[in-house]
PDB file of C-alpha atoms in Angstrom:
ATOM      1  CA  MET A1406    -134.203-239.316-120.822  1.00 66.00           C
ATOM      2  CA  GLY A1407    -135.239-237.035-117.960  1.00 73.00           C
ATOM      3  CA  LYS A1408    -138.313-239.133-117.186  1.00 79.00           C
ATOM      4  CA  TYR A1409    -136.215-242.283-117.253  1.00 75.00           C
ATOM      5  CA  ILE A1410    -133.701-240.817-114.789  1.00 79.00           C
ATOM      6  CA  LEU A1411    -136.487-239.747-112.437  1.00 85.00           C
ATOM      7  CA  LYS A1412    -137.962-243.244-112.573  1.00 86.00           C
ATOM      8  CA  ARG A1413    -134.569-244.762-111.829  1.00 84.00           C
ATOM      9  CA  VAL A1414    -134.026-242.411-108.884  1.00 87.00           C
ATOM     10  CA  ALA A1415    -137.478-243.216-107.487  1.00 90.00           C
ATOM     11  CA  PHE A1416    -136.813-246.929-107.906  1.00 90.00           C
ATOM     12  CA  ALA A1417    -133.420-246.580-106.161  1.00 89.00           C
ATOM     13  CA  ILE A1418    -134.999-244.749-103.228  1.00 91.00           C
ATOM     14  CA  ALA A1419    -137.643-247.452-102.900  1.00 93.00           C
ATOM     15  CA  VAL A1420    -135.004-250.200-102.952  1.00 92.00           C
ATOM     16  CA  PHE A1421    -132.941-248.296-100.376  1.00 92.00           C
ATOM     17  CA  PHE A1422    -135.918-248.112 -97.997  1.00 92.00           C
ATOM     18  CA  ILE A1423    -136.794-251.777 -98.496  1.00 93.00           C
ATOM     19  CA  ILE A1424    -133.252-252.952 -97.747  1.00 92.00           C
ATOM     20  CA  MET A1425    -132.953-250.610 -94.758  1.00 92.00           C
ATOM     21  CA  THR A1426    -136.250-251.889 -93.363  1.00 93.00           C
ATOM     22  CA  MET A1427    -135.156-255.509 -93.770  1.00 92.00           C
ATOM     23  CA  ILE A1428    -131.797-254.931 -92.064  1.00 89.00           C
ATOM     24  CA  PHE A1429    -133.387-252.952 -89.217  1.00 89.00           C
ATOM     25  CA  THR A1430    -135.979-255.664 -88.621  1.00 89.00           C
ATOM     26  CA  LEU A1431    -133.400-258.455 -88.657  1.00 86.00           C
ATOM     27  CA  PHE A1432    -131.258-256.621 -86.117  1.00 82.00           C
ATOM     28  CA  LYS A1433    -134.209-256.188 -83.789  1.00 80.00           C
ATOM     29  CA  LEU A1434    -134.889-259.929 -83.957  1.00 80.00           C
ATOM     30  CA  LEU A1435    -131.388-260.691 -82.685  1.00 74.00           C
ATOM     31  CA  PRO A1436    -130.930-261.134 -78.942  1.00 68.00           C
ATOM     32  CA  ASN A1437    -129.075-258.420 -77.011  1.00 57.00           C
ATOM     33  CA  PRO A1438    -128.776-255.913 -79.862  1.00 51.00           C
ATOM     34  CA  VAL A1439    -126.379-253.732 -77.834  1.00 50.00           C
ATOM     35  CA  PRO A1440    -123.701-255.215 -75.540  1.00 51.00           C
ATOM     36  CA  GLU A1441    -123.285-254.240 -71.912  1.00 56.00           C
ATOM     37  CA  ALA A1442    -121.638-250.878 -71.322  1.00 55.00           C
ATOM     38  CA  PRO A1443    -118.109-250.834 -69.912  1.00 56.00           C
ATOM     39  CA  GLY A1444    -117.315-249.260 -66.562  1.00 58.00           C
ATOM     40  CA  GLY A1445    -119.536-246.365 -65.568  1.00 59.00           C
ATOM     41  CA  TYR A1446    -121.252-245.991 -68.926  1.00 66.00           C
ATOM     42  CA  ALA A1447    -124.293-248.062 -67.967  1.00 67.00           C
ATOM     43  CA  GLN A1448    -126.441-245.014 -67.288  1.00 69.00           C
ATOM     44  CA  ALA A1449    -125.390-243.399 -70.583  1.00 69.00           C
ATOM     45  CA  LEU A1450    -126.321-246.595 -72.384  1.00 72.00           C
ATOM     46  CA  ARG A1451    -129.736-246.671 -70.717  1.00 73.00           C
ATOM     47  CA  ASP A1452    -130.308-243.044 -71.702  1.00 74.00           C
ATOM     48  CA  MET A1453    -129.422-243.869 -75.303  1.00 74.00           C
ATOM     49  CA  HIS A1454    -131.845-246.810 -75.270  1.00 73.00           C
ATOM     50  CA  GLU A1455    -134.550-244.523 -73.946  1.00 76.00           C
ATOM     51  CA  ALA A1456    -133.881-241.858 -76.583  1.00 74.00           C
ATOM     52  CA  TRP A1457    -134.027-244.395 -79.404  1.00 75.00           C
ATOM     53  CA  GLY A1458    -137.133-246.113 -78.028  1.00 76.00           C
ATOM     54  CA  TYR A1459    -135.569-249.538 -77.449  1.00 77.00           C
ATOM     55  CA  ASN A1460    -138.257-250.318 -74.897  1.00 78.00           C
ATOM     56  CA  LYS A1461    -141.055-249.580 -77.360  1.00 82.00           C
ATOM     57  CA  PRO A1462    -142.597-251.686 -80.177  1.00 85.00           C
ATOM     58  CA  ILE A1463    -140.456-252.248 -83.232  1.00 86.00           C
ATOM     59  CA  ILE A1464    -142.656-250.038 -85.430  1.00 89.00           C
ATOM     60  CA  VAL A1465    -142.147-247.112 -83.061  1.00 87.00           C
ATOM     61  CA  GLN A1466    -138.413-247.807 -82.957  1.00 87.00           C
ATOM     62  CA  TYR A1467    -138.278-247.743 -86.742  1.00 89.00           C
ATOM     63  CA  VAL A1468    -140.159-244.436 -86.920  1.00 89.00           C
ATOM     64  CA  ILE A1469    -137.737-242.915 -84.400  1.00 88.00           C
ATOM     65  CA  PHE A1470    -134.827-244.321 -86.378  1.00 88.00           C
ATOM     66  CA  LEU A1471    -136.077-242.818 -89.662  1.00 89.00           C
ATOM     67  CA  ARG A1472    -136.740-239.467 -88.011  1.00 89.00           C
ATOM     68  CA  ASN A1473    -133.228-239.312 -86.554  1.00 87.00           C
ATOM     69  CA  VAL A1474    -131.533-240.419 -89.773  1.00 88.00           C
ATOM     70  CA  PHE A1475    -133.353-238.182 -92.247  1.00 87.00           C
ATOM     71  CA  THR A1476    -133.840-235.080 -90.103  1.00 88.00           C
ATOM     72  CA  ARG A1477    -130.579-234.978 -88.144  1.00 85.00           C
ATOM     73  CA  GLY A1478    -128.308-237.425 -89.953  1.00 84.00           C
ATOM     74  CA  ASP A1479    -128.042-239.354 -86.702  1.00 85.00           C
ATOM     75  CA  TRP A1480    -127.383-243.089 -87.095  1.00 88.00           C
ATOM     76  CA  GLY A1481    -126.905-243.676 -83.384  1.00 83.00           C
ATOM     77  CA  PHE A1482    -123.841-244.210 -81.219  1.00 84.00           C
ATOM     78  CA  CYS A1483    -121.028-246.738 -81.113  1.00 84.00           C
ATOM     79  CA  THR A1484    -121.233-249.347 -78.369  1.00 78.00           C
ATOM     80  CA  THR A1485    -117.801-250.923 -78.778  1.00 76.00           C
ATOM     81  CA  VAL A1486    -115.164-250.443 -76.086  1.00 66.00           C
ATOM     82  CA  GLY A1487    -112.806-247.676 -77.180  1.00 74.00           C
ATOM     83  CA  THR A1488    -115.366-245.823 -79.264  1.00 77.00           C
ATOM     84  CA  PHE A1489    -118.264-246.042 -76.821  1.00 75.00           C
ATOM     85  CA  LEU A1490    -120.948-243.346 -77.342  1.00 77.00           C
ATOM     86  CA  MET A1491    -119.067-241.867 -80.303  1.00 85.00           C
ATOM     87  CA  PRO A1492    -121.560-240.780 -83.016  1.00 87.00           C
ATOM     88  CA  VAL A1493    -121.746-243.337 -85.809  1.00 90.00           C
ATOM     89  CA  THR A1494    -121.556-240.663 -88.525  1.00 90.00           C
ATOM     90  CA  SER A1495    -118.319-239.239 -87.095  1.00 90.00           C
ATOM     91  CA  TYR A1496    -116.856-242.706 -86.641  1.00 91.00           C
ATOM     92  CA  ILE A1497    -117.597-243.794 -90.212  1.00 91.00           C
ATOM     93  CA  ALA A1498    -116.416-240.462 -91.623  1.00 90.00           C
ATOM     94  CA  SER A1499    -113.035-241.105 -90.027  1.00 89.00           C
ATOM     95  CA  LYS A1500    -112.857-244.483 -91.820  1.00 90.00           C
ATOM     96  CA  LEU A1501    -113.815-243.262 -95.300  1.00 88.00           C
ATOM     97  CA  PRO A1502    -110.408-241.865 -96.426  1.00 90.00           C
ATOM     98  CA  ALA A1503    -108.613-245.222 -96.191  1.00 90.00           C
ATOM     99  CA  THR A1504    -111.328-247.013 -98.187  1.00 89.00           C
ATOM    100  CA  ILE A1505    -111.468-244.284-100.843  1.00 87.00           C
ATOM    101  CA  TYR A1506    -107.668-244.208-101.072  1.00 90.00           C
ATOM    102  CA  VAL A1507    -107.237-247.907-101.809  1.00 90.00           C
ATOM    103  CA  ASN A1508    -110.295-248.337-104.027  1.00 87.00           C
ATOM    104  CA  VAL A1509    -109.823-245.242-106.193  1.00 86.00           C
ATOM    105  CA  ILE A1510    -106.171-246.063-106.853  1.00 90.00           C
ATOM    106  CA  SER A1511    -107.184-249.621-107.762  1.00 89.00           C
ATOM    107  CA  VAL A1512    -109.625-248.284-110.378  1.00 85.00           C
ATOM    108  CA  PHE A1513    -107.061-245.908-111.882  1.00 87.00           C
ATOM    109  CA  VAL A1514    -104.446-248.685-112.024  1.00 89.00           C
ATOM    110  CA  SER A1515    -106.799-251.294-113.466  1.00 88.00           C
ATOM    111  CA  LEU A1516    -108.335-249.177-116.220  1.00 86.00           C
ATOM    112  CA  PRO A1517    -105.261-248.400-118.373  1.00 88.00           C
ATOM    113  CA  LEU A1518    -103.787-251.873-117.862  1.00 90.00           C
ATOM    114  CA  GLY A1519    -107.020-253.632-118.815  1.00 88.00           C
ATOM    115  CA  ILE A1520    -107.618-251.451-121.868  1.00 85.00           C
ATOM    116  CA  GLY A1521    -104.003-251.723-123.011  1.00 87.00           C
ATOM    117  CA  PHE A1522    -103.784-255.502-122.792  1.00 89.00           C
ATOM    118  CA  GLY A1523    -107.260-255.820-124.305  1.00 86.00           C
ATOM    119  CA  ILE A1524    -106.185-253.779-127.337  1.00 84.00           C
ATOM    120  CA  VAL A1525    -103.094-255.947-127.751  1.00 86.00           C
ATOM    121  CA  ALA A1526    -105.194-259.117-127.564  1.00 86.00           C
ATOM    122  CA  ALA A1527    -107.652-257.797-130.164  1.00 84.00           C
ATOM    123  CA  ILE A1528    -104.961-256.626-132.588  1.00 83.00           C
ATOM    124  CA  TYR A1529    -103.021-259.907-132.318  1.00 85.00           C
ATOM    125  CA  LYS A1530    -106.110-262.097-132.191  1.00 84.00           C
ATOM    126  CA  ASN A1531    -105.409-265.861-132.417  1.00 84.00           C
ATOM    127  CA  ARG A1532    -101.649-265.276-132.125  1.00 87.00           C
ATOM    128  CA  TRP A1533     -99.356-266.165-129.263  1.00 88.00           C
ATOM    129  CA  GLN A1534     -99.838-262.747-127.615  1.00 86.00           C
ATOM    130  CA  ASP A1535    -103.588-263.276-127.601  1.00 86.00           C
ATOM    131  CA  HIS A1536    -103.261-266.823-126.241  1.00 89.00           C
ATOM    132  CA  ILE A1537    -101.114-265.645-123.318  1.00 90.00           C
ATOM    133  CA  ILE A1538    -103.554-262.862-122.474  1.00 88.00           C
ATOM    134  CA  GLN A1539    -106.483-265.289-122.693  1.00 88.00           C
ATOM    135  CA  VAL A1540    -104.807-267.598-120.171  1.00 90.00           C
ATOM    136  CA  LEU A1541    -104.193-264.661-117.836  1.00 88.00           C
ATOM    137  CA  ILE A1542    -107.825-263.576-118.156  1.00 88.00           C
ATOM    138  CA  MET A1543    -109.090-267.046-117.257  1.00 89.00           C
ATOM    139  CA  PHE A1544    -106.732-267.268-114.276  1.00 88.00           C
ATOM    140  CA  PHE A1545    -107.326-263.786-112.854  1.00 89.00           C
ATOM    141  CA  ILE A1546    -111.124-263.960-113.154  1.00 86.00           C
ATOM    142  CA  SER A1547    -111.366-267.456-111.646  1.00 86.00           C
ATOM    143  CA  VAL A1548    -109.458-266.689-108.439  1.00 86.00           C
ATOM    144  CA  PRO A1549    -111.052-264.492-105.701  1.00 86.00           C
ATOM    145  CA  SER A1550    -109.252-261.337-104.642  1.00 85.00           C
ATOM    146  CA  PHE A1551    -108.619-262.553-101.084  1.00 87.00           C
ATOM    147  CA  VAL A1552    -106.590-265.491-102.474  1.00 91.00           C
ATOM    148  CA  TYR A1553    -104.337-263.022-104.267  1.00 90.00           C
ATOM    149  CA  ALA A1554    -104.070-261.122-100.999  1.00 91.00           C
ATOM    150  CA  PHE A1555    -102.683-264.144 -99.146  1.00 92.00           C
ATOM    151  CA  LEU A1556    -100.326-265.047-102.000  1.00 92.00           C
ATOM    152  CA  LEU A1557     -99.015-261.493-102.283  1.00 93.00           C
ATOM    153  CA  GLN A1558     -98.548-261.245 -98.541  1.00 92.00           C
ATOM    154  CA  TYR A1559     -96.586-264.491 -98.409  1.00 93.00           C
ATOM    155  CA  PHE A1560     -94.402-264.225-101.497  1.00 94.00           C
ATOM    156  CA  VAL A1561     -93.967-260.478-102.043  1.00 93.00           C
ATOM    157  CA  GLY A1562     -94.271-259.254 -98.478  1.00 90.00           C
ATOM    158  CA  PHE A1563     -92.870-262.103 -96.377  1.00 91.00           C
ATOM    159  CA  ARG A1564     -90.542-264.179 -98.565  1.00 91.00           C
ATOM    160  CA  LEU A1565     -89.106-261.395-100.738  1.00 91.00           C
ATOM    161  CA  ASN A1566     -89.663-258.606 -98.178  1.00 90.00           C
ATOM    162  CA  LEU A1567     -90.330-256.081-100.956  1.00 91.00           C
ATOM    163  CA  LEU A1568     -93.477-254.450 -99.599  1.00 91.00           C
ATOM    164  CA  PRO A1569     -95.098-254.028 -96.157  1.00 91.00           C
ATOM    165  CA  LEU A1570     -97.417-256.802 -95.050  1.00 90.00           C
ATOM    166  CA  ILE A1571    -100.060-254.456 -93.683  1.00 89.00           C
ATOM    167  CA  PHE A1572    -101.363-251.003 -94.463  1.00 90.00           C
ATOM    168  CA  LYS A1573     -99.629-248.058 -92.807  1.00 84.00           C
ATOM    169  CA  GLY A1574    -101.893-246.133 -90.487  1.00 74.00           C
ATOM    170  CA  GLY A1575    -102.164-242.379 -90.211  1.00 75.00           C
ATOM    171  CA  HIS A1576    -103.564-239.577 -92.323  1.00 76.00           C
ATOM    172  CA  ASP A1577    -100.624-238.730 -94.610  1.00 81.00           C
ATOM    173  CA  TYR A1578    -102.162-240.247 -97.750  1.00 81.00           C
ATOM    174  CA  PHE A1579     -99.758-238.432-100.093  1.00 83.00           C
ATOM    175  CA  SER A1580     -96.594-239.911 -98.615  1.00 87.00           C
ATOM    176  CA  TRP A1581     -94.506-242.599-100.303  1.00 90.00           C
ATOM    177  CA  ALA A1582     -94.664-244.795 -97.183  1.00 89.00           C
ATOM    178  CA  MET A1583     -98.461-244.794 -97.292  1.00 89.00           C
ATOM    179  CA  PHE A1584     -98.550-245.557-101.026  1.00 91.00           C
ATOM    180  CA  LYS A1585     -95.973-248.330-100.664  1.00 92.00           C
ATOM    181  CA  SER A1586     -97.985-249.990 -97.895  1.00 91.00           C
ATOM    182  CA  ALA A1587    -101.106-249.837-100.104  1.00 91.00           C
ATOM    183  CA  LEU A1588     -99.514-251.552-103.118  1.00 93.00           C
ATOM    184  CA  LEU A1589    -100.295-255.114-101.999  1.00 93.00           C
ATOM    185  CA  PRO A1590    -104.031-254.526-101.387  1.00 93.00           C
ATOM    186  CA  ILE A1591    -104.217-252.482-104.594  1.00 92.00           C
ATOM    187  CA  MET A1592    -102.722-255.376-106.580  1.00 93.00           C
ATOM    188  CA  ALA A1593    -105.016-257.888-104.878  1.00 91.00           C
ATOM    189  CA  LEU A1594    -108.064-255.822-105.831  1.00 89.00           C
ATOM    190  CA  SER A1595    -106.849-255.016-109.345  1.00 89.00           C
ATOM    191  CA  PHE A1596    -106.077-258.452-110.809  1.00 90.00           C
ATOM    192  CA  GLY A1597    -109.689-259.478-111.365  1.00 87.00           C
ATOM    193  CA  VAL A1598    -110.705-256.009-112.581  1.00 86.00           C
ATOM    194  CA  VAL A1599    -107.855-255.853-115.101  1.00 89.00           C
ATOM    195  CA  ALA A1600    -108.906-259.247-116.435  1.00 89.00           C
ATOM    196  CA  GLY A1601    -112.502-258.064-116.777  1.00 86.00           C
ATOM    197  CA  TYR A1602    -111.433-255.012-118.775  1.00 86.00           C
ATOM    198  CA  MET A1603    -109.150-257.123-120.961  1.00 88.00           C
ATOM    199  CA  ARG A1604    -111.911-259.577-121.808  1.00 87.00           C
ATOM    200  CA  LEU A1605    -114.434-256.845-122.584  1.00 85.00           C
ATOM    201  CA  VAL A1606    -112.095-254.713-124.705  1.00 84.00           C
ATOM    202  CA  ARG A1607    -110.834-257.736-126.607  1.00 85.00           C
ATOM    203  CA  ALA A1608    -114.348-258.937-127.422  1.00 83.00           C
ATOM    204  CA  GLU A1609    -115.679-255.526-128.484  1.00 80.00           C
ATOM    205  CA  LEU A1610    -112.581-254.441-130.369  1.00 80.00           C
ATOM    206  CA  SER A1611    -112.208-257.749-132.206  1.00 79.00           C
ATOM    207  CA  GLU A1612    -115.734-257.408-133.541  1.00 77.00           C
ATOM    208  CA  THR A1613    -115.240-253.752-134.466  1.00 75.00           C
ATOM    209  CA  LEU A1614    -111.973-254.353-136.305  1.00 73.00           C
ATOM    210  CA  THR A1615    -113.746-256.715-138.736  1.00 73.00           C
ATOM    211  CA  SER A1616    -116.667-254.350-139.443  1.00 72.00           C
ATOM    212  CA  GLU A1617    -117.317-252.751-142.830  1.00 71.00           C
ATOM    213  CA  TYR A1618    -116.655-249.158-141.782  1.00 70.00           C
ATOM    214  CA  MET A1619    -113.169-250.169-140.639  1.00 71.00           C
ATOM    215  CA  LEU A1620    -112.497-251.530-144.120  1.00 71.00           C
ATOM    216  CA  LEU A1621    -113.731-248.216-145.526  1.00 71.00           C
ATOM    217  CA  ALA A1622    -111.418-246.306-143.215  1.00 70.00           C
ATOM    218  CA  ARG A1623    -108.446-248.360-144.360  1.00 69.00           C
ATOM    219  CA  THR A1624    -109.311-247.786-148.031  1.00 74.00           C
ATOM    220  CA  LYS A1625    -109.344-244.022-147.379  1.00 72.00           C
ATOM    221  CA  GLY A1626    -105.663-244.235-146.479  1.00 72.00           C
ATOM    222  CA  LEU A1627    -105.682-244.589-142.694  1.00 70.00           C
ATOM    223  CA  THR A1628    -103.145-246.938-141.190  1.00 71.00           C
ATOM    224  CA  LYS A1629    -104.321-249.786-138.999  1.00 68.00           C
ATOM    225  CA  ALA A1630    -103.238-247.912-135.868  1.00 69.00           C
ATOM    226  CA  GLN A1631    -105.028-244.709-136.930  1.00 69.00           C
ATOM    227  CA  ALA A1632    -108.235-246.555-137.818  1.00 72.00           C
ATOM    228  CA  THR A1633    -108.113-248.456-134.536  1.00 72.00           C
ATOM    229  CA  VAL A1634    -107.627-245.360-132.365  1.00 68.00           C
ATOM    230  CA  ARG A1635    -109.964-242.986-134.248  1.00 68.00           C
ATOM    231  CA  HIS A1636    -112.838-245.329-135.036  1.00 67.00           C
ATOM    232  CA  ALA A1637    -112.689-248.838-133.563  1.00 71.00           C
ATOM    233  CA  LEU A1638    -111.624-247.955-130.030  1.00 72.00           C
ATOM    234  CA  ARG A1639    -114.122-245.112-129.748  1.00 69.00           C
ATOM    235  CA  ASN A1640    -117.049-247.342-130.693  1.00 72.00           C
ATOM    236  CA  SER A1641    -115.814-249.981-128.261  1.00 71.00           C
ATOM    237  CA  LEU A1642    -116.139-247.500-125.382  1.00 68.00           C
ATOM    238  CA  VAL A1643    -119.953-247.763-125.374  1.00 68.00           C
ATOM    239  CA  PRO A1644    -119.989-250.986-123.301  1.00 69.00           C
ATOM    240  CA  LEU A1645    -116.661-250.189-121.612  1.00 72.00           C
ATOM    241  CA  MET A1646    -117.519-246.961-119.811  1.00 67.00           C
ATOM    242  CA  PRO A1647    -120.575-248.309-117.945  1.00 68.00           C
ATOM    243  CA  SER A1648    -118.506-251.343-116.943  1.00 72.00           C
ATOM    244  CA  ILE A1649    -116.090-249.033-115.124  1.00 71.00           C
ATOM    245  CA  LEU A1650    -118.819-248.316-112.581  1.00 70.00           C
ATOM    246  CA  ALA A1651    -119.636-252.012-112.320  1.00 70.00           C
ATOM    247  CA  GLU A1652    -115.984-252.845-111.691  1.00 71.00           C
ATOM    248  CA  PHE A1653    -115.817-250.097-109.069  1.00 72.00           C
ATOM    249  CA  ILE A1654    -118.684-251.790-107.228  1.00 72.00           C
ATOM    250  CA  TYR A1655    -116.788-255.077-107.540  1.00 69.00           C
ATOM    251  CA  ILE A1656    -113.722-253.458-105.983  1.00 73.00           C
ATOM    252  CA  ILE A1657    -115.757-251.861-103.184  1.00 75.00           C
ATOM    253  CA  SER A1658    -117.368-255.191-102.274  1.00 71.00           C
ATOM    254  CA  GLY A1659    -114.058-257.046-102.484  1.00 68.00           C
ATOM    255  CA  SER A1660    -112.336-254.513-100.250  1.00 80.00           C
ATOM    256  CA  ILE A1661    -114.455-255.642 -97.283  1.00 84.00           C
ATOM    257  CA  ILE A1662    -112.259-258.744 -96.944  1.00 87.00           C
ATOM    258  CA  ILE A1663    -109.084-257.129 -98.289  1.00 90.00           C
ATOM    259  CA  GLU A1664    -109.216-254.411 -95.640  1.00 89.00           C
ATOM    260  CA  GLN A1665    -109.421-257.060 -92.951  1.00 89.00           C
ATOM    261  CA  ILE A1666    -106.452-258.986 -94.357  1.00 91.00           C
ATOM    262  CA  PHE A1667    -104.170-255.951 -94.712  1.00 92.00           C
ATOM    263  CA  ALA A1668    -105.434-254.154 -91.561  1.00 89.00           C
ATOM    264  CA  ILE A1669    -106.748-251.185 -93.542  1.00 90.00           C
ATOM    265  CA  PRO A1670    -108.744-248.931 -91.181  1.00 89.00           C
ATOM    266  CA  GLY A1671    -111.577-248.437 -93.665  1.00 88.00           C
ATOM    267  CA  ILE A1672    -115.286-249.106 -94.007  1.00 89.00           C
ATOM    268  CA  GLY A1673    -114.772-252.788 -94.855  1.00 87.00           C
ATOM    269  CA  GLN A1674    -112.824-253.590 -91.710  1.00 87.00           C
ATOM    270  CA  THR A1675    -115.242-251.471 -89.673  1.00 90.00           C
ATOM    271  CA  THR A1676    -118.190-253.493 -91.032  1.00 89.00           C
ATOM    272  CA  ILE A1677    -116.715-256.828 -90.006  1.00 88.00           C
ATOM    273  CA  THR A1678    -115.527-255.546 -86.623  1.00 88.00           C
ATOM    274  CA  ALA A1679    -118.920-254.016 -85.854  1.00 87.00           C
ATOM    275  CA  PHE A1680    -120.685-257.284 -86.646  1.00 85.00           C
ATOM    276  CA  TYR A1681    -118.407-259.342 -84.379  1.00 85.00           C
ATOM    277  CA  ASN A1682    -118.773-256.787 -81.572  1.00 82.00           C
ATOM    278  CA  LYS A1683    -122.578-256.626 -82.018  1.00 81.00           C
ATOM    279  CA  ASP A1684    -122.289-252.905 -82.675  1.00 83.00           C
ATOM    280  CA  TYR A1685    -125.339-252.997 -84.918  1.00 83.00           C
ATOM    281  CA  SER A1686    -125.744-249.232 -85.351  1.00 86.00           C
ATOM    282  CA  VAL A1687    -122.298-249.050 -86.952  1.00 90.00           C
ATOM    283  CA  PHE A1688    -122.887-252.215 -88.953  1.00 89.00           C
ATOM    284  CA  MET A1689    -126.192-250.952 -90.341  1.00 89.00           C
ATOM    285  CA  ALA A1690    -124.714-247.590 -91.313  1.00 91.00           C
ATOM    286  CA  CYS A1691    -121.853-249.375 -93.121  1.00 91.00           C
ATOM    287  CA  GLU A1692    -124.235-251.693 -94.941  1.00 89.00           C
ATOM    288  CA  MET A1693    -126.433-248.815 -96.069  1.00 90.00           C
ATOM    289  CA  PHE A1694    -123.312-247.003 -97.264  1.00 89.00           C
ATOM    290  CA  TYR A1695    -122.555-249.909 -99.606  1.00 87.00           C
ATOM    291  CA  VAL A1696    -126.181-250.089-100.716  1.00 89.00           C
ATOM    292  CA  ALA A1697    -126.239-246.355-101.503  1.00 88.00           C
ATOM    293  CA  ILE A1698    -122.995-246.595-103.477  1.00 85.00           C
ATOM    294  CA  GLY A1699    -124.340-249.531-105.483  1.00 82.00           C
ATOM    295  CA  LEU A1700    -127.649-247.853-106.310  1.00 85.00           C
ATOM    296  CA  PHE A1701    -125.971-244.578-107.247  1.00 84.00           C
ATOM    297  CA  ALA A1702    -123.535-246.403-109.521  1.00 79.00           C
ATOM    298  CA  GLN A1703    -126.409-248.182-111.259  1.00 79.00           C
ATOM    299  CA  ILE A1704    -128.056-244.847-112.055  1.00 80.00           C
ATOM    300  CA  LEU A1705    -124.799-243.416-113.398  1.00 77.00           C
ATOM    301  CA  MET A1706    -124.286-246.570-115.432  1.00 74.00           C
ATOM    302  CA  ASP A1707    -127.667-246.189-117.140  1.00 72.00           C
ATOM    303  CA  MET A1708    -127.071-242.488-117.804  1.00 73.00           C
ATOM    304  CA  SER A1709    -123.624-243.091-119.267  1.00 68.00           C
ATOM    305  CA  TYR A1710    -125.001-245.028-122.227  1.00 64.00           C
ATOM    306  CA  GLY A1711    -126.762-241.969-123.595  1.00 61.00           C
ATOM    307  CA  LEU A1712    -123.853-239.657-122.782  1.00 62.00           C
ATOM    308  CA  ILE A1713    -121.263-241.812-124.559  1.00 59.00           C
ATOM    309  CA  ASP A1714    -123.359-242.553-127.627  1.00 58.00           C
ATOM    310  CA  PRO A1715    -125.988-239.867-128.471  1.00 58.00           C
ATOM    311  CA  ARG A1716    -127.847-242.426-130.585  1.00 57.00           C
ATOM    312  CA  ILE A1717    -128.837-244.216-127.369  1.00 56.00           C
ATOM    313  CA  ARG A1718    -131.736-242.589-125.534  1.00 56.00           C
ATOM    314  CA  MET A1719    -133.660-244.271-122.762  1.00 52.00           C
ATOM    315  CA  GLY A1720    -137.177-243.583-121.664  1.00 49.00           C
ATOM    316  CA  GLY A1721    -138.472-242.352-125.035  1.00 49.00           C
ATOM    317  CA  ASN A1722    -141.127-243.848-127.256  1.00 50.00           C
ATOM    318  CA  LYS A1723    -140.547-245.594-130.527  1.00 45.00           C
ATOM    319  CA  ASN A1724    -141.497-242.539-132.629  1.00 46.00           C
ATOM    320  CA  ASN A1725    -138.801-240.454-130.902  1.00 45.00           C
ATOM    321  CA  ALA A1726    -136.276-243.229-131.395  1.00 42.00           C
ATOM    322  CA  LEU A1727    -137.038-243.243-135.101  1.00 42.00           C
TER     323      LEU A1727
END
């Protein structure tokens, strides 16, 4: 298992460098990589270009970029009006709380709802409860999250005036006003994830409930509810737990558009704004943030199989498996 994890980490690092190299090269092929400086900042902009080697060959620029990133954690400076010459790391750090707030709450809301409805669908398989849940699964998975965002904004926020149309700014993330303003984007991100959990739990639990060891558990005197909770549900967690990380990546990627729709001052909105403003240092740092999160989640996903079920061990030979 240890060798397998080391291989996965090495592979993730290699992928990270390949993607970073591709993005850096593509940015350097674009015309005017940094816009003109506002007001009297022209000299500061020229000094920044000189420090980062913008007038040198692209290979030299990339070496300087890698040295600054991995020795000083320096991803460059913002070039957008209003944040001009602000360090990219400080700028992105100020945007992280809003993204974490919305995405983490979406995961914690989606998980119990998806598991609960999935259990109901499995227990009442081929009955009217199951048919209704199946229709909801098909609908929620088929529609993108940004469509839900527009529908929720129009009907819940505008027509019914029940919730704010946009996210409340500020840093008081434990206030009711902040949570209330985040409900619409949380719901927009959660619908598809809840449906994914429901489908997975229903499929795994339906198969487990008809297995032979469940029949043995019932003959020993356990009720259907006891056998389901103690045996069936636990075995169904093997494919469920790794999927939590996959769904988190789905939420993170979907929040790029959701943050723009609900004016959430997070990484997603910053990514889109930086691209439109040609602030490529900020855009590259945001993109590599998403890449790092995805690669890290993949490693955790592979490790979770062996942690959930000790019978599963990766990286060993056949003799050890036997």
